[in-house]
Tab-separated table of C-alpha atoms in Angstrom:
chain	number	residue	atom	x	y	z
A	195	UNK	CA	0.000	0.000	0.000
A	196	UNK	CA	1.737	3.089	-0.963
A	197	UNK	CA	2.200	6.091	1.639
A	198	UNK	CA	-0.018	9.076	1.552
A	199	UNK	CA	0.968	11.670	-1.080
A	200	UNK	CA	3.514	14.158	-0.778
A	201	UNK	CA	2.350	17.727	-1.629
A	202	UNK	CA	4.777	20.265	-2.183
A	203	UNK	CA	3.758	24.196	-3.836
A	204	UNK	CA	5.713	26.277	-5.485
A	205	UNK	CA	5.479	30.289	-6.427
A	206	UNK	CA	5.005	29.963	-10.152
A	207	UNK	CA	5.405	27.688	-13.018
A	208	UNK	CA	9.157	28.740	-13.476
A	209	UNK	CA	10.318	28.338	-10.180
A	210	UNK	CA	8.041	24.517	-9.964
A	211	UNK	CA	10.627	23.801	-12.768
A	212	UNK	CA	13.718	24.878	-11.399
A	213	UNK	CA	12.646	22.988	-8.012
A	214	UNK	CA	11.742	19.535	-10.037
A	215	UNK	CA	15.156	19.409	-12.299
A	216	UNK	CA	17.083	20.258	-8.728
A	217	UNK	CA	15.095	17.256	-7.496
A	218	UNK	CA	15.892	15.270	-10.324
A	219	UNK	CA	19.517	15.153	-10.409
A	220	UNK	CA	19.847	15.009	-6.401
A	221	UNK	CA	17.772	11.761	-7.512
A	222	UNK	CA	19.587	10.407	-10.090
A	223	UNK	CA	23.104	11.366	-8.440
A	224	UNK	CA	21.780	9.493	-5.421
A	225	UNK	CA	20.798	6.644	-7.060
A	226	UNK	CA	24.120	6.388	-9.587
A	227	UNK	CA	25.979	6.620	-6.274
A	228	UNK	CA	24.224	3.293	-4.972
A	229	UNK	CA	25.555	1.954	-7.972
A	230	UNK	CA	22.192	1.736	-9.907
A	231	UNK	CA	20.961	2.516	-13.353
A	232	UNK	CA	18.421	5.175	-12.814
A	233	UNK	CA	15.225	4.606	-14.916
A	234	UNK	CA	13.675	7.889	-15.297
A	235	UNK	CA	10.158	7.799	-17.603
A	236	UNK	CA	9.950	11.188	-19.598
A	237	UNK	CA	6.574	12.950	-19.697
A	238	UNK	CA	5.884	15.426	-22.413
A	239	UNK	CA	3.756	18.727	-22.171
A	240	UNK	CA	4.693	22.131	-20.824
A	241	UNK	CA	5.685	21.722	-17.622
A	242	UNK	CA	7.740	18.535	-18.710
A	243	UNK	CA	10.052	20.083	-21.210
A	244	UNK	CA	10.154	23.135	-18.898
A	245	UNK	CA	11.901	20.880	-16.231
A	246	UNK	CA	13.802	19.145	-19.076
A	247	UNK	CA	15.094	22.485	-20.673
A	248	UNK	CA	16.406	23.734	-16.299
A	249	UNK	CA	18.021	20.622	-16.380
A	250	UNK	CA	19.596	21.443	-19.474
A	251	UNK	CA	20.613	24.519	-18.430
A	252	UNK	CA	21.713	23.766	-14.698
A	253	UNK	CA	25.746	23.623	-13.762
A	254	UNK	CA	24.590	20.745	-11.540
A	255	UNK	CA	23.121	18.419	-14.659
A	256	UNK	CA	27.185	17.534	-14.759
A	257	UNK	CA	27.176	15.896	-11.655
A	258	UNK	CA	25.102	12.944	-13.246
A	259	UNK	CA	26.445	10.641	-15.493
A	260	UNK	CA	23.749	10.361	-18.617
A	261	UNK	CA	25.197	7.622	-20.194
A	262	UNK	CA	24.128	5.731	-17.484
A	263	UNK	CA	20.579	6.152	-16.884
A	264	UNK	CA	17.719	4.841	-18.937
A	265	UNK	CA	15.461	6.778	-20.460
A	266	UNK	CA	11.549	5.831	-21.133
A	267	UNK	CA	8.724	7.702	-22.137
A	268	UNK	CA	5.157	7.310	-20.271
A	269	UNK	CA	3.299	8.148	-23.143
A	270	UNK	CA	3.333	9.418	-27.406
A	271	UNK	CA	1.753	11.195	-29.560
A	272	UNK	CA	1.771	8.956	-32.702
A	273	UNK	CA	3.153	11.446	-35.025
A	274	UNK	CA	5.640	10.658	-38.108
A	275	UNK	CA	9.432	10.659	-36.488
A	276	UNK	CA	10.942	13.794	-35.781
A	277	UNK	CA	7.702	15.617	-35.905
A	278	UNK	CA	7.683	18.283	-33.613
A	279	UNK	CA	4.968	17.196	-31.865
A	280	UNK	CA	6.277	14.280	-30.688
A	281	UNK	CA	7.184	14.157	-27.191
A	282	UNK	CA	10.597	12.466	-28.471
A	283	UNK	CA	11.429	15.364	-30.327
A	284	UNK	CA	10.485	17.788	-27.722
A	285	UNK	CA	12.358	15.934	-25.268
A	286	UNK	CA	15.280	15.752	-27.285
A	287	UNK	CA	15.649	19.183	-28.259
A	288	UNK	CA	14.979	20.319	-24.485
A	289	UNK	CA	17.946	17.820	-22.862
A	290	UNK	CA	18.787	14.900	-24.799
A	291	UNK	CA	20.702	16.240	-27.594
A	292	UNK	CA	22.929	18.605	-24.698
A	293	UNK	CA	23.848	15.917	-22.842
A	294	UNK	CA	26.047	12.892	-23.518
A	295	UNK	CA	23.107	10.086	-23.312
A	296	UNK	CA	23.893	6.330	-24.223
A	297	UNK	CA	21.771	5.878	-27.452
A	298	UNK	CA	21.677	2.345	-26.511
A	299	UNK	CA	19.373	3.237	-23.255
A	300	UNK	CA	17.202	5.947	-24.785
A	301	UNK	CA	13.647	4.401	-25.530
A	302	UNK	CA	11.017	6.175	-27.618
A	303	UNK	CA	7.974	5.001	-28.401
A	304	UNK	CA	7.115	3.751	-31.741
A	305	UNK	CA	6.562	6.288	-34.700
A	306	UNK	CA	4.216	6.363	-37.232
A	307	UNK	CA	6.267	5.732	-40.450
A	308	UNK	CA	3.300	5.613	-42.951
A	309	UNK	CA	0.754	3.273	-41.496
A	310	UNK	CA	-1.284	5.736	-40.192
A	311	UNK	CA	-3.705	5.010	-37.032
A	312	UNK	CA	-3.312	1.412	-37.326
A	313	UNK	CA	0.163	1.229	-36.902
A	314	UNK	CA	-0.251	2.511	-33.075
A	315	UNK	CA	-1.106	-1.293	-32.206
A	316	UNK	CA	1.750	-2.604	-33.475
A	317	UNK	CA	3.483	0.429	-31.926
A	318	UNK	CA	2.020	-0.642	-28.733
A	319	UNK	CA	2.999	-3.658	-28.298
A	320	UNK	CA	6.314	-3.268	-29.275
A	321	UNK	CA	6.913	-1.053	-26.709
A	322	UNK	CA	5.386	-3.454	-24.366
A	323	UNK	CA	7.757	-6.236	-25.510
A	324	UNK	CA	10.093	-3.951	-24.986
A	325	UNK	CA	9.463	-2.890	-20.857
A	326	UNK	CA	8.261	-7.035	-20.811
A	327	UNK	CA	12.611	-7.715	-21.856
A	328	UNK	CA	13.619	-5.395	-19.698
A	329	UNK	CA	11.918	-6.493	-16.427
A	330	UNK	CA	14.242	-8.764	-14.194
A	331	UNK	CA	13.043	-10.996	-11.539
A	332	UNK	CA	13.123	-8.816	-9.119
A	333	UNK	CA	10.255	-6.450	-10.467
A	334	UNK	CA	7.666	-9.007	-10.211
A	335	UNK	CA	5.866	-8.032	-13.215
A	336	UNK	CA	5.959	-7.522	-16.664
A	337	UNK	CA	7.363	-4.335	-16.621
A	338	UNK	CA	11.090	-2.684	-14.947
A	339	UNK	CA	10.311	-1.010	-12.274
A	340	UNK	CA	11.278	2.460	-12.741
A	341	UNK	CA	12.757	4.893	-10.126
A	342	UNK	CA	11.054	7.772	-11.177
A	343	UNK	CA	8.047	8.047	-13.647
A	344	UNK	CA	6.652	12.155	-14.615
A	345	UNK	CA	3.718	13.210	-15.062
A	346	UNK	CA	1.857	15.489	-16.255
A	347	UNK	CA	-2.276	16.715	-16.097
A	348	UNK	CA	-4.486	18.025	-18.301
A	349	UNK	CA	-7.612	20.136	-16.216
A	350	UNK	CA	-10.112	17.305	-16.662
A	351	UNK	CA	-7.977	14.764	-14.909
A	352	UNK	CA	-6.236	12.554	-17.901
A	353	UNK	CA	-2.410	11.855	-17.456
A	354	UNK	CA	-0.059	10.372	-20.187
A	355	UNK	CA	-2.989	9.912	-22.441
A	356	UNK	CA	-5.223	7.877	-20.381
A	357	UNK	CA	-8.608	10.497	-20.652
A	358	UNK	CA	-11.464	9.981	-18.289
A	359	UNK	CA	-14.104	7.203	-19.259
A	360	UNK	CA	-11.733	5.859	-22.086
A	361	UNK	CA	-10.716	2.635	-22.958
A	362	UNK	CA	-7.388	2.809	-21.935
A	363	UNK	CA	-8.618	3.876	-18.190
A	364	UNK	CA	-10.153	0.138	-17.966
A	365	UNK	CA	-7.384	-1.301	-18.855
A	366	UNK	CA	-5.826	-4.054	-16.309
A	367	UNK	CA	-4.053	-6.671	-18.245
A	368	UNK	CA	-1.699	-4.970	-21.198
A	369	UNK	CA	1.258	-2.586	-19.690
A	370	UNK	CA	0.781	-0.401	-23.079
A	371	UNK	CA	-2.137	0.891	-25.071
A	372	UNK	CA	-3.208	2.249	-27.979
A	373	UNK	CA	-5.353	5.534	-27.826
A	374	UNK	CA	-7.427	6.411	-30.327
A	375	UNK	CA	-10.389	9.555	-30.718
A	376	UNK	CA	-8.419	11.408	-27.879
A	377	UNK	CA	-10.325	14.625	-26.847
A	378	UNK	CA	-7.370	16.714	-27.871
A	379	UNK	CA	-4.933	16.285	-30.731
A	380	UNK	CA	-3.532	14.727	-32.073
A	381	UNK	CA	-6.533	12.021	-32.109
A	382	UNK	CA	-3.718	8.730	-32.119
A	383	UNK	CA	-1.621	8.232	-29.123
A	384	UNK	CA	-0.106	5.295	-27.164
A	385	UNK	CA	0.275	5.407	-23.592
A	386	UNK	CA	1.309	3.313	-20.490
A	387	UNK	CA	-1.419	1.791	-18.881
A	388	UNK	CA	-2.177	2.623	-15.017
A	389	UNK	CA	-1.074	-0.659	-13.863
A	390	UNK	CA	2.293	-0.095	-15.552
A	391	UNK	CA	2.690	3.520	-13.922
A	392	UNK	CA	2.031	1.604	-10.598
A	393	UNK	CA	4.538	-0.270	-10.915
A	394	UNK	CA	7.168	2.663	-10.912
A	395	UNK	CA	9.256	3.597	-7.064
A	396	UNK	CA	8.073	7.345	-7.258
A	397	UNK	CA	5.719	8.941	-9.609
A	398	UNK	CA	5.644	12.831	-9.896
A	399	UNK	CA	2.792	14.312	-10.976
A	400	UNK	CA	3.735	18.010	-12.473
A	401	UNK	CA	0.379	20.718	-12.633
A	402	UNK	CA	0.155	24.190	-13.222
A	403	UNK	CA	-2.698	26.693	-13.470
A	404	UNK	CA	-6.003	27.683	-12.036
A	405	UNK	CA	-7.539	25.731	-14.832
A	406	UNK	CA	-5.870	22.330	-13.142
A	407	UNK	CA	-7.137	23.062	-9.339
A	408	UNK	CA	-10.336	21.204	-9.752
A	409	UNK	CA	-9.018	18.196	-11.066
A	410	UNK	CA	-5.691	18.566	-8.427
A	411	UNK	CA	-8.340	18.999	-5.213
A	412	UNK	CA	-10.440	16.067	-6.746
A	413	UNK	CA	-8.162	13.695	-7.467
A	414	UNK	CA	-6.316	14.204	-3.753
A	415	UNK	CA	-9.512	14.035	-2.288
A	416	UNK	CA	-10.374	10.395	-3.377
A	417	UNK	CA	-11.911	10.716	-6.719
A	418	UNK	CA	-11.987	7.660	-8.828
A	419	UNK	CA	-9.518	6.841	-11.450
A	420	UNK	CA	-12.067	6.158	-14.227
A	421	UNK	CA	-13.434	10.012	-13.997
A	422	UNK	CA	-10.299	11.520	-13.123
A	423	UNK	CA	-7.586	9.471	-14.480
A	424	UNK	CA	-4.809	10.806	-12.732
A	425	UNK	CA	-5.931	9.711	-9.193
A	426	UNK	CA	-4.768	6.221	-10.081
A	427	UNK	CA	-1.218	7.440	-10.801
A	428	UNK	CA	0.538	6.593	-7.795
A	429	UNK	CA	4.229	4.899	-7.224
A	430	UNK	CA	5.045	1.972	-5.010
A	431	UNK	CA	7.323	4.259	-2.661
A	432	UNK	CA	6.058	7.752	-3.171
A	433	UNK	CA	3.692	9.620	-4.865
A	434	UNK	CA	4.916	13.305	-5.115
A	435	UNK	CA	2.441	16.096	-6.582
A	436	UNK	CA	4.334	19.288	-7.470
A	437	UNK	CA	1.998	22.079	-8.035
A	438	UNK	CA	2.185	25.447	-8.381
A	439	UNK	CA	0.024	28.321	-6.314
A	440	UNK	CA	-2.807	28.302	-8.994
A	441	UNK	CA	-3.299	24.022	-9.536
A	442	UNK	CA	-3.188	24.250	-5.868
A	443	UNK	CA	-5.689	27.152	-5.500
A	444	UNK	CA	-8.751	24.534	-4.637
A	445	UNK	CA	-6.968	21.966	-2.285
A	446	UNK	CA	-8.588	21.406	0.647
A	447	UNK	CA	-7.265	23.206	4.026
A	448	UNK	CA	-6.043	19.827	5.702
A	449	UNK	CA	-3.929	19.533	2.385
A	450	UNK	CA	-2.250	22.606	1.528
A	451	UNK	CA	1.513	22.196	2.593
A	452	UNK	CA	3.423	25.033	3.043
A	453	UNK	CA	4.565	26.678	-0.551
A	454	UNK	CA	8.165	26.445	-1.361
């Protein structure tokens, strides 16, 4: 049973993503210094290639090693390669490119090279082959577990691209889905599955703005996952929602924390 949720607020949107990267590579020093691998699952969105571009541009970023640490996405949009879209590209042009990242460990989703919609099945399941060859014994599951998994929200409560009452919110069985008829575009999208984000040490859930607060207060206030998506995203070790003043502007008294 994981631990109660930690809340932490920040000023503004800038200064959330200053405070995340500075979290990020105290993580991933910490963890390279146990001697692991870090596996760190890539969100896309504003506030996630906001954090990627301070880590970019933080001295400290040279204190971790990049070619060791693995590097996953949580969801795509399934967009032709290199499309600027793509949460791949985004995240590549925010950090990967500017640091010195094993190729080897870097692990996009699928693409759409022509197929079209369809393709995002095959996509899909390639990916999940993928996570299913790169779980050890130890995980317990047909997935690695990964030390930290980001998130973002959209203001009606979907994370990656799992959208309230969809398909893909149902889903127990397969670690990764295809999305289809998404309620923003682009329409196609794959995603990790709810179970799969479970399965992660610490998720971080990243919101900003007013227009997020209802969706923030609801989904720390017990709302299901099937109406608001993101309530479901939680890790096995810690749960960390990293808000700033206005996504936290409707929590409930008990839960606002002190703002950083």
């Amino acid at each position: 049973m994981a631990a109660q949720p930690d809340i932490v607020v920040h000023m503004s949107p800038e200064v959330l993503a200053a405070a995340v990267a500075a979290r990020l590579v105290t993580k991933l020093v910490d963890l390279q210094a146990a001697g692991t691998t870090p596996k760190l699952v890539l969100t896309g969105g504003r506030i996630g290639i906001a954090v990627l571009e301070e880590l970019r541009r933080t001295p400290a970023r040279d204190a971790v090693d990049w070619a060791r640490v693995e590097f996953y996405w949580g969801d795509e949009r399934f967009l032709p390669p290199g499309d600027p879209e793509r949460n791949e590209t985004q995240a590549r042009h925010a950090l990967l490119d500017h640091v010195p990242v094993n190729p080897e460990l870097v692990y996009p989703m699928g693409a759409d090279t022509g197929t079209g919609p369809a393709g995002a099945e095959v996509a899909a399941q390639e990916y999940a082959d993928l996570l299913a060859r790169k779980a050890a014994p130890e995980d317990h599951g047909p997935v690695p577990t990964f030390d930290v998994l980001l998130l973002g929200m959209g203001a009606e409560g979907h994370t990656a691209s799992i959208f309230p009452h969809s398909p893909a919110v149902y889903e127990t069985e397969r670690t990764v889905v295809a999305v289809y008829n998404c309620p923003k575009p682009p329409p196609t999208r794959i995603t990790m599955t709810l179970p799969t984000i479970r399965s992660a040490a610490e998720v971080w859930i990243m919101a900003t703005g007013e227009e997020k607060a209802a969706a923030v207060s609801m989904a720390l206030s017990g709302a299901g996952e099937v109406a608001i998506p993101v309530a479901g995203a939680r890790g096995r070790r810690r749960t960390r929602w990293l808000l700033d003043r206005g996504a936290a502007s409707k929590l409930p008294r008990d839960l606002v924390p002190h703002i950083a």
